[in-house]
Coordinates of C-alpha atoms in Angstrom, one line a residue:
Chain A
M14 CA -79.4 -44.6 30.4
N15 CA -79.5 -45.3 34.1
F16 CA -76.5 -47.2 35.2
A17 CA -77.7 -47.4 38.8
D18 CA -79.9 -50.4 38.2
G19 CA -78.2 -53.7 37.7
E20 CA -74.7 -54.9 37.8
F21 CA -72.2 -54.4 35.0
E22 CA -69.1 -56.1 33.8
L23 CA -66.1 -55.0 31.8
K24 CA -65.7 -58.0 29.6
E25 CA -62.3 -58.7 28.0
I26 CA -63.0 -59.2 24.3
Q27 CA -59.5 -59.6 23.0
K28 CA -55.8 -59.2 23.9
L29 CA -53.8 -57.8 21.0
E30 CA -50.1 -58.6 20.9
G31 CA -47.6 -57.4 18.3
H32 CA -45.7 -54.4 19.8
T33 CA -42.3 -55.3 21.2
D34 CA -42.2 -52.7 23.9
R35 CA -44.7 -50.9 26.1
V36 CA -47.7 -49.5 24.4
W37 CA -48.2 -45.8 25.4
S38 CA -51.4 -44.8 23.8
V39 CA -54.4 -45.8 21.7
A40 CA -56.7 -43.7 19.6
W41 CA -59.9 -44.8 17.8
K42 CA -60.4 -43.6 14.3
P43 CA -63.4 -41.3 14.2
A44 CA -66.7 -42.5 12.7
T45 CA -65.6 -46.2 12.9
G46 CA -67.5 -48.8 14.9
I47 CA -70.8 -47.3 13.8
N48 CA -73.1 -47.5 10.9
G49 CA -71.6 -50.7 9.6
V50 CA -68.1 -49.2 9.4
P51 CA -65.6 -51.6 11.1
A52 CA -64.0 -50.2 14.2
V53 CA -60.4 -49.1 13.7
F54 CA -57.8 -47.8 16.1
A55 CA -54.1 -46.9 16.3
S56 CA -51.7 -47.8 19.0
C57 CA -48.2 -46.4 19.6
S58 CA -45.3 -47.9 21.4
G59 CA -41.8 -47.7 22.8
D60 CA -40.8 -50.0 19.9
K61 CA -40.9 -46.8 17.7
T62 CA -43.8 -48.0 15.6
V63 CA -47.5 -47.3 15.3
R64 CA -49.9 -50.1 14.6
I65 CA -53.3 -49.8 13.0
W66 CA -55.9 -52.4 14.1
E67 CA -59.2 -53.2 12.4
Q68 CA -62.2 -55.2 13.5
D69 CA -63.4 -57.8 11.1
S70 CA -66.9 -59.2 10.6
T71 CA -66.4 -61.8 13.4
G72 CA -65.7 -59.0 15.8
S73 CA -62.0 -59.7 16.4
F74 CA -59.3 -57.2 15.7
H75 CA -56.2 -57.8 13.6
C76 CA -53.3 -55.6 12.7
Q77 CA -53.9 -53.9 9.4
A78 CA -50.7 -51.9 9.2
V79 CA -47.4 -51.1 10.9
L80 CA -46.1 -47.6 10.6
D81 CA -42.4 -47.9 11.0
E82 CA -39.1 -46.6 9.8
T83 CA -40.1 -43.0 10.5
H84 CA -39.6 -42.3 14.1
T85 CA -36.2 -43.0 15.6
R86 CA -37.4 -43.2 19.2
T87 CA -40.6 -44.1 21.2
V88 CA -43.8 -42.9 19.8
R89 CA -45.6 -41.5 22.8
S90 CA -48.9 -40.3 21.5
C91 CA -51.2 -40.5 18.4
A92 CA -54.3 -38.6 17.3
W93 CA -56.6 -38.8 14.3
S94 CA -57.8 -35.7 12.6
P95 CA -61.6 -35.3 13.0
T96 CA -62.4 -36.8 9.6
G97 CA -60.0 -39.7 10.1
K98 CA -58.0 -38.7 7.0
F99 CA -54.8 -38.0 9.0
L100 CA -53.0 -39.5 11.9
A101 CA -50.5 -37.4 13.8
T102 CA -47.9 -39.3 15.9
A103 CA -45.7 -37.6 18.6
S104 CA -42.3 -39.0 19.3
F105 CA -39.4 -38.8 21.7
D106 CA -37.3 -38.1 18.7
A107 CA -38.6 -34.5 19.0
T108 CA -40.7 -34.7 15.8
T109 CA -44.4 -35.1 15.1
A110 CA -45.2 -37.1 12.0
V111 CA -48.4 -36.6 10.0
W112 CA -49.7 -39.6 8.1
E113 CA -52.3 -39.6 5.4
N114 CA -54.6 -42.5 5.3
V115 CA -55.8 -43.6 1.9
G116 CA -57.7 -46.9 1.9
V117 CA -55.5 -49.2 3.9
D118 CA -52.3 -47.3 3.1
F119 CA -50.6 -44.8 5.4
E120 CA -48.0 -42.4 4.0
C121 CA -46.0 -39.9 6.1
V122 CA -46.7 -36.6 4.4
S123 CA -45.1 -34.2 6.8
T124 CA -42.7 -34.1 9.7
L125 CA -43.1 -31.2 12.2
E126 CA -39.9 -30.2 13.8
G127 CA -39.3 -27.5 16.4
H128 CA -39.4 -29.0 19.8
D129 CA -36.0 -29.1 21.5
N130 CA -36.6 -32.6 22.8
E131 CA -39.2 -35.3 23.5
V132 CA -42.7 -34.5 22.2
K133 CA -45.3 -36.0 24.6
S134 CA -48.7 -35.3 23.2
V135 CA -50.6 -34.2 20.1
S136 CA -54.1 -33.1 19.5
W137 CA -56.3 -31.9 16.6
N138 CA -58.9 -29.2 17.1
K139 CA -62.6 -29.8 16.3
E140 CA -62.3 -28.5 12.7
G141 CA -59.0 -30.3 12.0
S142 CA -57.5 -26.9 11.1
L143 CA -55.1 -26.7 14.0
L144 CA -52.7 -29.2 15.6
A145 CA -51.1 -28.8 19.0
T146 CA -48.0 -30.5 20.4
C147 CA -46.2 -30.3 23.7
G148 CA -43.1 -31.7 25.2
R149 CA -40.3 -31.9 27.8
D150 CA -39.0 -28.5 26.6
K151 CA -41.9 -26.9 28.5
S152 CA -43.4 -25.4 25.5
V153 CA -46.7 -25.9 23.6
W154 CA -46.7 -25.5 19.8
I155 CA -49.7 -24.7 17.7
W156 CA -49.6 -25.5 13.9
E157 CA -52.0 -24.6 11.2
V158 CA -53.0 -27.1 8.6
L159 CA -52.6 -25.6 5.1
P160 CA -53.4 -27.1 1.7
G161 CA -50.9 -29.4 0.2
N162 CA -50.1 -31.0 3.6
E163 CA -48.2 -27.9 4.6
F164 CA -48.0 -26.9 8.2
D165 CA -47.3 -23.4 9.5
C166 CA -46.1 -22.9 13.0
V167 CA -48.6 -20.4 14.4
S168 CA -47.3 -19.9 17.9
V169 CA -44.9 -21.3 20.5
L170 CA -46.6 -21.0 23.9
Q171 CA -44.3 -20.7 26.9
G172 CA -45.6 -20.5 30.5
H173 CA -45.3 -23.9 32.0
T174 CA -42.2 -24.3 34.2
Q175 CA -41.8 -28.0 33.7
D176 CA -42.4 -30.9 31.2
V177 CA -45.8 -30.5 29.5
K178 CA -47.3 -33.9 29.4
M179 CA -50.5 -33.5 27.5
V180 CA -52.5 -31.1 25.3
Q181 CA -56.1 -31.4 24.3
W182 CA -58.4 -29.1 22.4
N183 CA -61.9 -28.4 23.8
P184 CA -64.3 -30.3 21.5
S185 CA -66.6 -27.4 20.9
M186 CA -64.4 -24.3 20.7
D187 CA -60.8 -23.5 19.9
A188 CA -59.5 -23.4 23.4
L189 CA -56.4 -25.5 24.1
F190 CA -55.7 -27.2 27.5
S191 CA -52.3 -28.2 28.5
C192 CA -51.1 -30.0 31.7
S193 CA -47.7 -30.2 33.1
Y194 CA -45.4 -31.6 35.8
D195 CA -45.4 -28.1 37.3
N196 CA -48.8 -29.3 38.7
T197 CA -50.9 -26.8 36.7
I198 CA -53.4 -27.0 33.8
K199 CA -53.4 -24.0 31.5
V200 CA -56.1 -22.8 29.2
W201 CA -55.0 -21.0 26.0
V202 CA -57.1 -19.0 23.6
E203 CA -56.4 -16.9 20.6
D204 CA -56.8 -13.1 20.7
G205 CA -59.2 -12.6 17.7
D206 CA -57.5 -13.8 14.6
S207 CA -54.1 -12.5 15.4
D208 CA -52.1 -15.7 16.0
D209 CA -51.6 -14.3 19.4
W210 CA -52.4 -17.1 21.8
H211 CA -52.2 -16.5 25.5
C212 CA -53.1 -18.2 28.7
I213 CA -56.5 -17.1 30.1
Q214 CA -56.5 -19.4 33.1
T215 CA -54.2 -21.6 35.1
L216 CA -55.8 -24.3 37.2
G217 CA -53.4 -25.3 39.9
E218 CA -55.0 -27.2 42.7
S219 CA -53.4 -30.5 42.9
N220 CA -50.3 -32.5 42.4
S221 CA -49.8 -34.6 39.3
D222 CA -49.5 -37.8 41.2
D223 CA -51.9 -37.3 44.1
L224 CA -54.0 -40.4 43.0
T225 CA -57.2 -38.4 42.5
I226 CA -59.5 -37.6 39.6
K227 CA -60.7 -34.0 39.4
I228 CA -63.6 -32.7 37.5
W229 CA -63.9 -29.1 36.3
S230 CA -66.7 -27.3 34.7
D231 CA -67.4 -24.0 33.0
I232 CA -70.7 -23.9 34.9
D233 CA -71.1 -20.2 34.4
K234 CA -71.4 -20.8 30.7
S235 CA -69.8 -17.5 30.0
Q236 CA -69.6 -16.7 26.4
D237 CA -66.8 -14.2 26.9
W238 CA -63.8 -16.6 27.0
H239 CA -61.2 -14.0 26.7
K240 CA -62.1 -12.0 29.8
N241 CA -63.2 -14.6 32.3
A242 CA -61.6 -17.6 33.9
P243 CA -64.5 -19.9 33.5
W244 CA -63.2 -23.2 34.7
K245 CA -64.0 -24.2 38.2
H246 CA -63.2 -27.4 40.1
V247 CA -66.4 -29.2 40.9
C248 CA -65.6 -32.7 42.1
T249 CA -62.8 -34.9 43.2
L250 CA -62.7 -38.7 43.1
S251 CA -60.2 -40.2 45.4
G252 CA -59.3 -43.5 47.0
Y253 CA -60.1 -45.6 43.9
H254 CA -56.6 -46.1 42.6
D255 CA -53.6 -46.6 44.8
R256 CA -51.0 -45.7 42.3
T257 CA -50.7 -42.8 39.8
I258 CA -53.6 -42.4 37.4
F259 CA -52.2 -42.1 33.9
S260 CA -55.3 -41.8 31.7
I261 CA -58.9 -40.8 31.8
H262 CA -61.6 -40.7 29.1
W263 CA -65.3 -39.8 29.0
S264 CA -67.6 -41.9 26.9
R265 CA -70.4 -40.5 24.8
E266 CA -72.8 -41.4 27.6
G267 CA -70.7 -39.8 30.3
I268 CA -69.0 -42.9 31.7
I269 CA -65.5 -42.0 32.9
A270 CA -62.8 -44.7 32.4
S271 CA -59.5 -44.4 34.2
G272 CA -56.3 -46.4 33.9
A273 CA -53.5 -46.4 36.5
A274 CA -50.2 -47.7 37.6
D275 CA -52.0 -50.2 39.9
N276 CA -52.8 -52.2 36.7
A277 CA -56.5 -51.5 37.1
I278 CA -59.2 -49.8 35.1
C279 CA -62.1 -48.0 36.9
L280 CA -65.4 -46.8 35.5
F281 CA -67.4 -44.0 37.1
V282 CA -70.9 -42.7 36.4
E283 CA -72.7 -39.6 37.6
N284 CA -74.4 -40.1 40.9
N285 CA -78.0 -38.7 40.7
D286 CA -78.9 -39.7 44.3
N287 CA -77.1 -36.9 46.0
E288 CA -78.7 -33.6 46.8
V289 CA -75.3 -31.9 46.8
D290 CA -75.0 -28.9 44.5
G291 CA -73.1 -29.8 41.4
P292 CA -72.3 -33.2 39.9
T293 CA -70.9 -36.1 41.9
Y294 CA -69.7 -39.4 40.6
K295 CA -69.7 -42.9 41.9
L296 CA -67.7 -46.0 41.0
L297 CA -69.5 -48.3 38.6
L298 CA -66.8 -51.0 38.7
K299 CA -63.1 -51.6 39.2
K300 CA -61.3 -54.1 37.0
E301 CA -58.3 -55.2 39.0
K302 CA -55.4 -56.8 37.1
A303 CA -56.8 -55.5 33.8
H304 CA -53.2 -55.7 32.6
E305 CA -50.0 -57.3 34.1
M306 CA -48.4 -53.9 34.3
D307 CA -49.2 -50.2 34.4
V308 CA -52.2 -49.1 32.3
N309 CA -51.0 -46.1 30.3
C310 CA -54.1 -45.2 28.3
V311 CA -57.8 -45.9 28.2
Q312 CA -60.1 -44.8 25.3
W313 CA -63.7 -45.4 24.6
N314 CA -64.9 -46.0 21.1
S315 CA -67.7 -43.7 20.1
G316 CA -69.6 -46.3 18.0
D317 CA -72.6 -48.3 18.8
R318 CA -71.0 -50.8 21.2
R319 CA -69.5 -49.8 24.5
L320 CA -66.0 -50.7 23.5
L321 CA -63.0 -49.6 25.6
A322 CA -59.3 -50.0 24.4
S323 CA -56.5 -50.0 27.0
A324 CA -52.7 -49.8 26.5
S325 CA -50.2 -51.1 28.9
D326 CA -46.5 -51.3 29.8
D327 CA -46.9 -55.1 29.3
G328 CA -46.8 -54.5 25.6
T329 CA -50.4 -55.4 24.9
V330 CA -53.6 -53.6 23.9
K331 CA -56.8 -55.0 25.3
I332 CA -60.3 -54.5 24.0
W333 CA -63.1 -54.5 26.5
E334 CA -66.9 -54.2 26.3
L335 CA -69.1 -52.9 29.0
V336 CA -72.0 -55.3 29.4
R337 CA -74.6 -56.3 32.0
L338 CA -73.6 -59.2 34.2
S339 CA -76.2 -61.4 32.6
G340 CA -74.1 -61.3 29.5
Q341 CA -76.7 -59.3 27.6
K342 CA -75.5 -56.3 25.7
L343 CA -77.0 -53.1 26.9
Chain B
M24 CA -11.6 24.0 72.0
Q25 CA -8.1 23.1 71.9
Q26 CA -7.4 19.8 70.1
N27 CA -4.3 17.8 70.6
H28 CA -2.9 15.1 68.5
Y29 CA -1.9 11.9 70.2
D30 CA 0.0 8.9 69.0
I31 CA -1.0 6.1 71.2
L32 CA 0.9 2.8 71.6
I33 CA -1.1 0.0 73.1
F34 CA 0.4 -3.2 74.3
D35 CA -2.1 -6.0 74.3
G36 CA -1.9 -9.2 76.3
L37 CA 0.3 -11.0 73.7
G38 CA 2.9 -8.4 73.7
E39 CA 1.8 -7.1 70.3
V40 CA 1.8 -3.4 69.6
S41 CA -0.7 -1.5 67.7
M42 CA -0.6 2.1 67.0
S43 CA -3.4 4.4 66.5
S44 CA -3.3 8.0 65.5
Q45 CA -6.1 10.2 66.6
T46 CA -7.0 13.7 66.9
V47 CA -8.9 14.1 70.2
N48 CA -10.7 16.7 72.1
T49 CA -8.6 17.4 75.2
V50 CA -11.7 17.9 77.3
E51 CA -12.5 14.2 76.7
D52 CA -10.9 11.3 78.4
I53 CA -7.8 10.5 76.3
F54 CA -8.5 6.8 76.8
D55 CA -11.6 7.1 74.8
S56 CA -9.6 6.4 71.7
S57 CA -8.1 3.3 73.1
L58 CA -11.5 2.0 74.2
N59 CA -12.7 2.5 70.6
L60 CA -9.7 0.9 69.1
E61 CA -11.5 -2.2 67.8
D62 CA -14.1 0.0 66.2
T63 CA -11.5 2.3 64.7
H64 CA -9.6 -0.6 63.2
Y65 CA -12.8 -2.1 61.9
K66 CA -13.7 1.2 60.1
E67 CA -10.2 1.6 58.7
G68 CA -10.1 -1.9 57.4
Y69 CA -13.5 -1.5 55.9
S70 CA -12.6 1.6 54.1
E71 CA -9.4 0.1 52.7
G72 CA -11.3 -2.9 51.6
Y73 CA -14.0 -0.8 50.0
T74 CA -11.5 1.2 48.0
D75 CA -9.7 -1.9 46.9
G76 CA -13.0 -3.6 46.0
L77 CA -14.1 -0.6 44.0
S78 CA -11.2 -0.9 41.7
S79 CA -11.1 -4.6 41.3
G80 CA -14.9 -4.7 41.1
K81 CA -14.7 -2.2 38.3
D82 CA -12.2 -4.4 36.4
E83 CA -14.4 -7.5 36.9
G84 CA -17.5 -5.5 35.8
N85 CA -15.7 -4.4 32.7
Q86 CA -14.8 -8.0 31.8
V87 CA -18.3 -9.4 32.5
G88 CA -19.9 -6.5 30.6
L89 CA -17.6 -7.1 27.7
K90 CA -18.4 -10.8 27.6
T91 CA -22.2 -10.4 28.0
G92 CA -22.3 -7.5 25.7
F93 CA -20.5 -9.5 23.0
E94 CA -22.8 -12.5 23.5
V95 CA -25.9 -10.4 23.3
G96 CA -24.6 -8.4 20.4
E97 CA -23.6 -11.5 18.5
E98 CA -27.1 -13.1 18.9
L99 CA -28.9 -9.9 17.9
G100 CA -26.6 -9.5 15.0
F101 CA -27.4 -13.0 13.9
Y102 CA -31.2 -12.2 14.0
R103 CA -30.6 -9.0 12.1
G104 CA -28.7 -11.0 9.5
C105 CA -31.5 -13.5 9.1
I106 CA -34.1 -10.7 8.8
E107 CA -32.0 -9.0 6.1
V108 CA -31.7 -12.2 4.1
W109 CA -35.4 -13.0 4.4
N110 CA -36.4 -9.5 3.4
A111 CA -34.1 -9.7 0.4
A112 CA -35.7 -12.9 -0.6
I113 CA -39.1 -11.4 -0.4
L114 CA -38.0 -8.5 -2.6
V115 CA -36.9 -10.9 -5.3
E116 CA -39.9 -13.3 -5.0
P117 CA -42.8 -11.8 -3.0
T118 CA -44.6 -15.1 -2.8
C119 CA -41.8 -17.2 -1.4
F120 CA -43.1 -17.0 2.1
S121 CA -46.6 -17.3 3.4
S122 CA -48.3 -14.2 4.7
R123 CA -48.1 -15.5 8.2
V124 CA -44.3 -16.0 7.9
Q125 CA -43.9 -12.5 6.4
K126 CA -45.9 -11.1 9.3
N127 CA -43.7 -12.9 11.8
I128 CA -40.6 -11.5 10.1
K129 CA -42.0 -8.0 10.3
Q130 CA -42.7 -8.5 14.0
M131 CA -39.2 -9.8 14.6
D132 CA -37.8 -6.8 12.8
E133 CA -39.9 -4.5 15.1
L134 CA -38.7 -6.3 18.2
L135 CA -35.1 -6.0 17.1
R136 CA -35.5 -2.2 16.6
K137 CA -37.1 -1.9 20.0
Y138 CA -34.2 -3.6 21.8
P139 CA -32.7 -1.1 24.3
F140 CA -29.1 -1.0 23.0
P141 CA -28.1 2.2 24.7
D142 CA -29.7 1.2 28.0
P143 CA -28.5 -2.3 29.0
E144 CA -30.2 -2.1 32.4
N145 CA -33.6 -1.6 30.9
E146 CA -35.9 -4.3 32.1
S147 CA -37.5 -4.8 28.7
A148 CA -34.2 -6.2 27.4
T149 CA -34.8 -9.7 28.7
D150 CA -38.4 -9.7 27.5
T151 CA -37.4 -8.5 24.1
I152 CA -34.7 -11.1 23.6
D153 CA -37.0 -13.9 24.8
S154 CA -39.7 -12.8 22.3
L155 CA -37.1 -12.6 19.6
R156 CA -35.9 -16.1 20.3
L157 CA -39.5 -17.4 20.2
K158 CA -40.3 -15.6 16.9
F159 CA -37.1 -17.0 15.4
R160 CA -38.1 -20.6 16.4
T161 CA -41.6 -20.1 15.1
I162 CA -40.3 -18.8 11.7
S163 CA -37.6 -21.5 11.4
A164 CA -40.1 -24.3 12.3
T165 CA -42.5 -23.1 9.5
L166 CA -39.8 -22.7 7.0
N167 CA -38.5 -26.1 8.1
I168 CA -34.9 -24.8 8.4
R169 CA -32.5 -26.0 11.0
L170 CA -30.8 -22.7 11.5
E171 CA -29.3 -22.4 14.9
Y172 CA -27.3 -19.8 16.7
D173 CA -24.5 -21.6 18.4
G174 CA -24.6 -19.5 21.5
Y175 CA -28.3 -20.1 22.0
P176 CA -29.0 -21.6 25.4
K177 CA -31.3 -24.6 25.0
A178 CA -34.2 -25.3 27.2
S179 CA -32.9 -28.7 28.3
T180 CA -30.5 -31.5 27.1
I181 CA -31.1 -35.0 26.0
D182 CA -33.0 -37.1 28.6
K183 CA -32.8 -40.9 28.3
S184 CA -35.3 -41.6 31.0
G185 CA -38.0 -42.2 28.4
F186 CA -41.2 -41.1 30.1

């Protein structure tokens, strides 16, 4: 799909209210919004709850469930397991709750404790066999999912020298990425099968709030993860947001969405015009005043419509669709 | 060479007297010693201070060593105790802990045995105790127990900023 021809618009489909404090993060449930399955997503908030939203046949979203009375402080991050059977929620109360989704019900089946203080992020690996969490105590924890909703702590990774803000597994292999206020990104892999995880690369080329987007690639496509440091910085996008960028997400088609403290959402696509070595990106559009306050999170749905969910300090979640300016769907 | 002993009295501008005892070489100018007076006093003062310092430093070192040694010993003893209890549980009921936890307990045991008790200045001491603390947290997180050693220094305290 060539995005260079024609003009595009990020159309606001719906504004969802319900949370009584800032919304930190949203996560689409896997395999929804496609093949006739209604789109579902979770949102988590400073009001200590998680809300589950489902799209009905008219296309509008309504709140299907509120997961409350579990966390005693802000829920900062949420993540669905790859099959959508579980939802993990990370909270400032230093715990990570794991909820099992049966039909429309959600039951908290496990609480992972161990962090000394606020847990900031949680991520499932591609198989759904490992869960990673990180927090203000500068550590990254890896948990293994066992039968019977048991979780074994596999390893506690120390190395960052400041608050670790986010963890994310590589979608194709068991490599864990963590980023921190110490201005570095670390790549962690396991040594064989030994539970011994160590940092194979530290990417430290920028400040956390330098207002840029950086893109890295393992362009050498080296198979030997354990020996090489494969990730190289290939591109920087700057000048598009004038406040700190909080969230970034790649769609299935390679459209990058970013959300920032300037209340705006930007979309970028790969620029095929250039003759420069390596990929470059250009701005597709900037949605100013997307929210009334900071945009904390943007997430693309991976279904058949180009839906984007955004969460903000203003306590709302908005659903957007990327369409051609003529109003036609792409 | 003949050497004479001189006691020299010097009156400085404020009318204060200082005395310096020197053994000098008669061939040299006897006022050499008065020219070097500041230097001589400095050296004497230094050497007195050094001797005093040696003894009070030793006392302080003893106290610090006692305190640190006690703290380290108490923490390591706590880990030894935990390992003994866990091993006893495994003897009674070999399936009470998962194989991963049992492996971690064994590794913790090895670390503890490796700790350089007789050699406190061994650099591996800090690494070993850090690894021990990490292993302990990993095991207690899996077993879901809130066992804490009171003297354990925490990574950070409660932060109400909420980001």
